[in-house]
XYZ file of C-alpha atoms in Angstrom:
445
model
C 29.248 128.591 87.287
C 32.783 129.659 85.465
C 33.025 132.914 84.089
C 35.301 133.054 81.280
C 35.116 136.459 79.862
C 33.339 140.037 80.057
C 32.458 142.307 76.976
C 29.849 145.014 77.341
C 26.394 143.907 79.000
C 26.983 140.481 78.842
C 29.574 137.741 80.136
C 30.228 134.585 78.510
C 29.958 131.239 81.083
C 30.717 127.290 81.144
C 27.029 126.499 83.145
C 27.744 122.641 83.945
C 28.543 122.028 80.473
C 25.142 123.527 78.742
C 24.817 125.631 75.767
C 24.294 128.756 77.713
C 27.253 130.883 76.127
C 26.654 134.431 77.575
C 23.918 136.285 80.720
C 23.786 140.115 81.600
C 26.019 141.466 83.817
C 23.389 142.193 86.277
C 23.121 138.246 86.827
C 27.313 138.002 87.441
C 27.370 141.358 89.863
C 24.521 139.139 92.123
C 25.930 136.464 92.178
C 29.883 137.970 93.023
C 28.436 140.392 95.932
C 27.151 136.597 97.046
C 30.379 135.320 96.821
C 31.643 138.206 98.197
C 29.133 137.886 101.474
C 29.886 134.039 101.985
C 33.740 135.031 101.643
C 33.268 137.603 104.155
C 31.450 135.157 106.286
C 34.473 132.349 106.088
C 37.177 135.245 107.220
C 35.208 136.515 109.996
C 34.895 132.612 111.421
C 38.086 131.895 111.170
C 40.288 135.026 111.702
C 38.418 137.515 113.670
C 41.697 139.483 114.421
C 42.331 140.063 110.593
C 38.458 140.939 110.057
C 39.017 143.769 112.658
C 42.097 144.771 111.058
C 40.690 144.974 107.441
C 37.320 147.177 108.854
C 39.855 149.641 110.446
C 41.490 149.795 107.352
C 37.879 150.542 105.253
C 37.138 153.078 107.984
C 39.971 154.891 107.255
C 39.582 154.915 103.626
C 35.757 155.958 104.714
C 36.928 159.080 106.092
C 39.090 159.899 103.100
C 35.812 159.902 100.850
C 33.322 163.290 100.690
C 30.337 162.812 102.541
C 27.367 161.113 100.495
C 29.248 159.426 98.233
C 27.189 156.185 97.068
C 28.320 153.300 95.328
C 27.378 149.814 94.697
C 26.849 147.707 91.947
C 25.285 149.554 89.228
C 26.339 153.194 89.949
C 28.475 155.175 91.581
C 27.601 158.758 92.458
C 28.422 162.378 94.856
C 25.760 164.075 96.357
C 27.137 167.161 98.018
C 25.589 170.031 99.657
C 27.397 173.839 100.007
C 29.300 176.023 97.571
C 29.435 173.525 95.031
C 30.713 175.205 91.712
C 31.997 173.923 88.433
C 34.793 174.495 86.382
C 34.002 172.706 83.169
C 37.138 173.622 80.733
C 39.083 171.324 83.600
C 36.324 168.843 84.186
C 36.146 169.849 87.993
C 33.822 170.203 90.585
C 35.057 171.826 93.578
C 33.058 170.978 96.355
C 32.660 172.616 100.539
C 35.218 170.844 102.947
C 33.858 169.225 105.438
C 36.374 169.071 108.609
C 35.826 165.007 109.529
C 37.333 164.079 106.191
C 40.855 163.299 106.759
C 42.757 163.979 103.547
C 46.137 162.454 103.250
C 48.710 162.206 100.342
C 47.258 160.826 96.944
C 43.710 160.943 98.814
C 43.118 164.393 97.769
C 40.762 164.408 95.315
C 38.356 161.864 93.694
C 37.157 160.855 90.093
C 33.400 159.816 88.673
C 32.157 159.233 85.571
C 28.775 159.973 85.645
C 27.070 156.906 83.680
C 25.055 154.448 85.684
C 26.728 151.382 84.768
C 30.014 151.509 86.863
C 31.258 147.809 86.470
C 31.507 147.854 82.274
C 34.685 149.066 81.329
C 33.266 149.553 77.517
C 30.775 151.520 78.535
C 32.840 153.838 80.870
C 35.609 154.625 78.524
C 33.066 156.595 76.693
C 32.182 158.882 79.209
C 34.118 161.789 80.273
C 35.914 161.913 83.795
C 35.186 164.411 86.491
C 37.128 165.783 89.110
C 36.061 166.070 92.750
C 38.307 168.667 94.713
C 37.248 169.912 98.396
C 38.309 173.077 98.651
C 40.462 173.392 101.421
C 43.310 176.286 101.938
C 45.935 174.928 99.233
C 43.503 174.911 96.983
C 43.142 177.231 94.411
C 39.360 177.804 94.015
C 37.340 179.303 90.764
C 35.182 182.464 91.225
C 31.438 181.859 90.284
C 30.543 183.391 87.483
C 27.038 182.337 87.327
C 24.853 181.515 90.141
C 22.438 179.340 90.721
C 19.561 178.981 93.645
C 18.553 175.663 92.776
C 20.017 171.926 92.922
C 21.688 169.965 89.957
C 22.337 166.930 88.880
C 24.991 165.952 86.529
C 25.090 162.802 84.427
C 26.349 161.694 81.364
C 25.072 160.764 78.038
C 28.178 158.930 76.822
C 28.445 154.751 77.299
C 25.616 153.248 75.440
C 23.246 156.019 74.618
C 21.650 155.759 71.373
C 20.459 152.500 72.075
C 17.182 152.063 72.653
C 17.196 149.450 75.833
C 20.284 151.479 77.240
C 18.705 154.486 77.143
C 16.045 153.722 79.096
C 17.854 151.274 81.221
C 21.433 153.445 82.061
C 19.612 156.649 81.368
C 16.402 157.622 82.113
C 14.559 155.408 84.371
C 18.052 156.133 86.671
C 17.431 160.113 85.957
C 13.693 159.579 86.777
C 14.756 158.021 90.168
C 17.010 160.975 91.228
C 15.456 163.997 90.063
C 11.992 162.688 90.679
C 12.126 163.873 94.683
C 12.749 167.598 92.917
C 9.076 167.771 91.603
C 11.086 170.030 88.462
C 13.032 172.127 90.738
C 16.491 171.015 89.356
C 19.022 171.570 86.809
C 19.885 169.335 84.914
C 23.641 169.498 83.431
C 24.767 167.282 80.563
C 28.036 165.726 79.938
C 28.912 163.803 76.602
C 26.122 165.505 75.220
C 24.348 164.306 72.019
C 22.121 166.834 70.663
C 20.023 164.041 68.756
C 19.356 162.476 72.129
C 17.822 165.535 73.733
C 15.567 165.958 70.752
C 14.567 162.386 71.135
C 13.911 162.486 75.010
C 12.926 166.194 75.325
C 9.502 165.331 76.361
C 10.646 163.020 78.961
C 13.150 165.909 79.903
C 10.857 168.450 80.432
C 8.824 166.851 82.367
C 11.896 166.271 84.870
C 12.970 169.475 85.190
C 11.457 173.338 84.894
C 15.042 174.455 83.036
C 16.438 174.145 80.202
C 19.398 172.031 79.631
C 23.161 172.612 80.309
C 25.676 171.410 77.963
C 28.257 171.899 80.897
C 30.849 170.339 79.145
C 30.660 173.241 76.665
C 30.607 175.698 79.350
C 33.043 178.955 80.039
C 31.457 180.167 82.853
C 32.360 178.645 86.426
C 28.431 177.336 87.583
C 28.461 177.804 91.361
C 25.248 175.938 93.228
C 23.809 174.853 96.653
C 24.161 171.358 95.994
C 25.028 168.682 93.314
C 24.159 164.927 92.585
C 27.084 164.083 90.376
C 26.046 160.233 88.720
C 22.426 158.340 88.599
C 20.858 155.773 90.308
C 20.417 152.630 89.225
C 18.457 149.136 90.692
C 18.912 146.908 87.631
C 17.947 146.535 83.877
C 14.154 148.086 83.139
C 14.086 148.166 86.779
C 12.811 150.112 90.208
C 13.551 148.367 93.549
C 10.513 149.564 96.125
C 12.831 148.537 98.701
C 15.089 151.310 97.432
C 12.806 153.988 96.084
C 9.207 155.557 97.021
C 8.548 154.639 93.388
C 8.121 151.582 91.146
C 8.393 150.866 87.801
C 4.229 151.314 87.600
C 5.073 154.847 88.875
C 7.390 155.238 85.701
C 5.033 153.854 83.101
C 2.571 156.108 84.676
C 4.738 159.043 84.446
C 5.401 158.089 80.813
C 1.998 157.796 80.351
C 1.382 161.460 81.124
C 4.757 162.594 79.379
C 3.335 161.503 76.037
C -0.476 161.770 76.748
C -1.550 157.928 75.981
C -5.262 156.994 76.197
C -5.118 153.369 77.509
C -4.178 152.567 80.915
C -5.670 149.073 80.941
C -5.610 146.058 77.970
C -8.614 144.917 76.935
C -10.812 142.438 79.217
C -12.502 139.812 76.427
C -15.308 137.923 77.595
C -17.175 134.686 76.331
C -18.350 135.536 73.048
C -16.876 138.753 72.707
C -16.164 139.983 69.173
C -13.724 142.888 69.926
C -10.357 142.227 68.381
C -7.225 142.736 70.207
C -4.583 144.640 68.563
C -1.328 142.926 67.996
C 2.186 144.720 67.172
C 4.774 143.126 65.387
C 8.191 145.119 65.594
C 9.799 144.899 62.784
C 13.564 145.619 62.315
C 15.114 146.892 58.851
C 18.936 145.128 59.494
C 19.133 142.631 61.721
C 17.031 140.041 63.900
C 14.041 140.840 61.648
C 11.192 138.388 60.874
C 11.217 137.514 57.272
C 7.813 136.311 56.858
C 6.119 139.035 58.685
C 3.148 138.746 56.388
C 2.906 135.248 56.670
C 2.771 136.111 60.576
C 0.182 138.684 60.040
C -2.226 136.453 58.262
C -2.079 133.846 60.776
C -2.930 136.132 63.873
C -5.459 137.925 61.753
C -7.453 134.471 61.015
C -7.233 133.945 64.895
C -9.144 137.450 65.895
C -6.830 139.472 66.029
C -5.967 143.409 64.186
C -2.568 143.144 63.045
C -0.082 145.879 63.063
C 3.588 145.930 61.512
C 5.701 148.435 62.988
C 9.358 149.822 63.671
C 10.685 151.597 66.351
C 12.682 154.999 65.651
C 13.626 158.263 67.126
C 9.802 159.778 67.467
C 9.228 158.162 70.873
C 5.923 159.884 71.014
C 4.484 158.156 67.909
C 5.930 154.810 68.687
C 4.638 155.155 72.070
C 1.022 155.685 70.670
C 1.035 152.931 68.671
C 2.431 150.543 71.598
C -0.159 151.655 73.844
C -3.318 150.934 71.947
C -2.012 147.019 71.091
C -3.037 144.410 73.635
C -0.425 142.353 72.217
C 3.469 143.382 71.319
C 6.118 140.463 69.832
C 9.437 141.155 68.992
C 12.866 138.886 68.316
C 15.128 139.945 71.500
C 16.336 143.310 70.834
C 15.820 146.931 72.138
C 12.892 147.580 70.158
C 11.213 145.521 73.174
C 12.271 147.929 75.036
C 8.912 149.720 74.082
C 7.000 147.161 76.373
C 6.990 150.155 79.022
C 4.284 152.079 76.892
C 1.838 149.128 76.829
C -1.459 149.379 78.354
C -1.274 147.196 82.252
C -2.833 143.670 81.608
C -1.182 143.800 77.823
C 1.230 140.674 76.751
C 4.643 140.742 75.377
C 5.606 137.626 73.305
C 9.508 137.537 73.471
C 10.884 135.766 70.372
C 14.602 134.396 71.313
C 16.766 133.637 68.486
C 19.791 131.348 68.537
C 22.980 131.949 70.066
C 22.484 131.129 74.237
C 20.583 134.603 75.152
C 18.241 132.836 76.624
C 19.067 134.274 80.140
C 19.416 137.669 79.020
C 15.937 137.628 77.270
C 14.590 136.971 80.707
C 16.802 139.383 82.651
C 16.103 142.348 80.224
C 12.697 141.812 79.449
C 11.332 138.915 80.885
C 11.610 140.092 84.798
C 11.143 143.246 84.622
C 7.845 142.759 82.061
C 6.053 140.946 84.705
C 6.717 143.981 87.359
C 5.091 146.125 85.291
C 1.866 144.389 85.686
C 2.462 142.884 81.550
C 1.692 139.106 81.065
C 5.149 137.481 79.462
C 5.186 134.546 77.088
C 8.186 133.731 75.489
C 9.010 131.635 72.315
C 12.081 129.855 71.533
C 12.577 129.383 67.815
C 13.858 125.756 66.251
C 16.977 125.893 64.597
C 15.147 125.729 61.074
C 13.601 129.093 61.804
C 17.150 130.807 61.786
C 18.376 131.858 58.857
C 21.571 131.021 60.603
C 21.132 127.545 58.875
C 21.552 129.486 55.471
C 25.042 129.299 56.486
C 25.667 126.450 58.507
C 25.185 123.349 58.132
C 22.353 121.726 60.542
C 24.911 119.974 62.217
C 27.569 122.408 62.265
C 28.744 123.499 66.055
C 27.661 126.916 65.367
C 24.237 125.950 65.635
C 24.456 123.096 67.988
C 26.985 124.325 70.629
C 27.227 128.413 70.157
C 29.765 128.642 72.851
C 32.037 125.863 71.661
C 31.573 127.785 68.135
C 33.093 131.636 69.746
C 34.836 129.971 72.613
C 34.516 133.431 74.505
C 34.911 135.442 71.262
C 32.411 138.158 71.989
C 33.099 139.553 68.483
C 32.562 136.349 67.344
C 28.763 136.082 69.162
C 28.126 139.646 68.250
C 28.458 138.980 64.714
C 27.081 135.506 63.878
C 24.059 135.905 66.458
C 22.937 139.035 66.740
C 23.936 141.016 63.690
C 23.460 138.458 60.921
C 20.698 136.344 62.321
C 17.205 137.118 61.041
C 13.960 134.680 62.238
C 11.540 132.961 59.749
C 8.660 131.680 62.202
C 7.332 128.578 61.541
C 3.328 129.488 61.858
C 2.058 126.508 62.674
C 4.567 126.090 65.913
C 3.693 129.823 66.495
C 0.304 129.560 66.734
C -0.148 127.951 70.541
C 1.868 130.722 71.701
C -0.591 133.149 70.164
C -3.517 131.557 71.565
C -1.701 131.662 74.963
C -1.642 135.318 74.622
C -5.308 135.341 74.131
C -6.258 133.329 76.831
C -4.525 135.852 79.010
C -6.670 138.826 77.682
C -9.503 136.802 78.717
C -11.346 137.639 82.229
């Protein structure tokens, strides 16, 4: 595998010559730390005296770095006990000073950005940078002006927020993994704050934590508490590692099942001559990567059993999230509106729809993984180049259609534009329909 360039979530690869032109992130960071281990591997082998040498060296750095820092992959986060206080107008967080830290010139002080997704440089250049400072006696340290008894967590909602997948994916399910162990008891302090995105998730919120929110960006006062986690943790996209966590994802639909009171914890079980008819979502989208024959699509499933809804995501999460969870079925072109899969009913099916353009690897990274550790059946369905309207531009044999990456060659504007902004899906019915009567085999017993 070559990796030629990195924009946002995704990065743009040569795979032996095929037309796979871009795959999440999350795919590149495994496969580097791999690298990374075999590398490691090679140099301990064959110069032991230089391996020594270079784990000396990290120990030393070690001891330059406040206790609990964490960082790997995904995120990158403090979590500090003691007279922790904040001084917002400066960005800083002065934190206790713990004696086996060995502070040295230029290794005084440290910086986070509190947005789980540490390795995109897009994403991080929207968030705002904090300040760690231990305060030791040259240090010139703020006088608490409000006091807290009770632990925080700061975190960001800068990078991506507003989008749907991100939201859940950089956001919340990494917020509902480290102030879940609080059972409420913690404050939660926002930076980058977007008022619109409170509204949206204040259910989800609230159910977090007892208090109400801090802007702490906005902030005069200097917030003094017993302990701060300053970033979120993260295991992947739509995703809770058990190895990592007392929870699971099923723990998080479960909790979201609560937040927003939904009925339907199971799908329904058809049997042998059963004349209940599953409900089917279609997500619709207004702009881009919509089906244009959605009627057409309607008809078809309804003539196969099934109740047919047509239906677009937007900012009341609580009335989406109704809808999702009484369908057995969801589809949806690739997008963030299948990001909604986490309100279906266990035992429900997603039908992926992936458009042109090489995503193929990222529609089963984002959605296709994690779908199936939720305890959802996945089917996916690749469309034919006639069901693009890509070919209303293109010629059928023009590279764009043939070869996307040859057509961008690493332009991720380039990709952006022609595949996912301007592409919409007309779905051939009659190639559709196996896929539909896949999905209700599966809601068979």
């Amino acid at each position: 595998m070559n990796f030629t360039c990195f924009s946002s979530d995704f990065a743009v690869v040569n795979w032996k010559g095929s037309s796979i032109v871009s795959i999440p992130l999350a795919v590149v960071e495994n496969s580097m730390a791999k690298q990374e281990q075999r590398s490691n591997s090679t140099t301990f082998q064959s110069t032991s005296s230089s391996m020594t040498d270079q784990l000396m060296a990290e120990n030393v750095m070690k001891q330059r770095e406040p206790p609990c820092h964490v960082m790997d992959l995904r995120s990158d986060l403090y979590n500090i006990t003691g007279d922790v206080r904040i001084h917002a107008k400066s960005s800083t967080v002065f934190i206790p000073f713990p004696e086996k830290i060995n502070l040295s010139r230029g290794h005084n002080s440290w910086k986070i950005r509190p947005y789980a997704r540490n390795k995109d440089l897009r994403a991080m250049n929207r968030v705002r940078e904090w300040l760690v400072i231990p305060a030791v006696s040259d240090v010139q340290v703020p006088q608490c002006t409000q006091n807290h008894t009770i632990a925080s967590i700061l975190f960001s909602t800068g990078g991506y927020a507003g989008n749907h997948f991100h939201d859940f994916s950089d956001i919340i399910i990494p917020l509902y993994l480290t102030s879940r162990p609080f059972n409420g008891k913690v404050q939660f302090l926002i930076s980058d704050n977007r008022s619109w995105w409170v509204t949206k998730f204040r259910a989800i919120l609230q159910n977090l934590s007892y208090y109400p929110i801090i802007d702490i960006d906005q902030e005069e006062d200097v917030h003094c508490f017993p302990s701060i986690i300053m970033g979120l943790r993260r295991h992947g996209e739509l995703d809770i590692d058990p190895s990592k966590s007392p929870y699971t994802i099923r723990d998080f639909k479960e909790f979201l099942r609560s937040t927003y009171s939904l009925k339907r914890r199971n799908a329904v079980r058809l049997r042998h001559g059963d004349t209940r008819k599953p409900r089917l979502l279609v997500i619709s989208r207004k702009r881009t990567r919509s089906f244009t024959n959605s009627t057409n699509i309607a008809e078809t499933a309804q003539s196969m059993g099934f109740e047919v809804i047509v239906a677009e995501a937007d900012m009341h999460v609580a009335r989406f999230a109704e809808i999702v969870n009484s369908c057995d079925v969801v589809m949806g072109i690739h997008g963030a509106g299948l990001t909604n899969v986490l309100f279906l009913p266990e035992g429900a099916v997603m039908i992926q729809v992936v458009p042109l353009g090489g995503v193929e690897l990222v529609a089963k990274t984002y959605f296709g993984d994690p779908s199936k550790e939720m305890n959802i059946r996945y089917l996916e369905y690749k469309i034919g180049t006639k069901e693009s309207t890509l070919i209303e531009h293109f010629p059928l044999d023009h590279v764009a259609l043939k070869n996307p990456y040859s057509f961008h060659r690493c332009n991720l504007e380039a990709f952006k534009s022609a595949y996912l902004d301007k592409q919409n899906v007309t779905i051939n019915v009659r190639r559709f329909k196996p896929t539909l009567l896949k999905a209700l085999e599966l809601l068979h017993e």
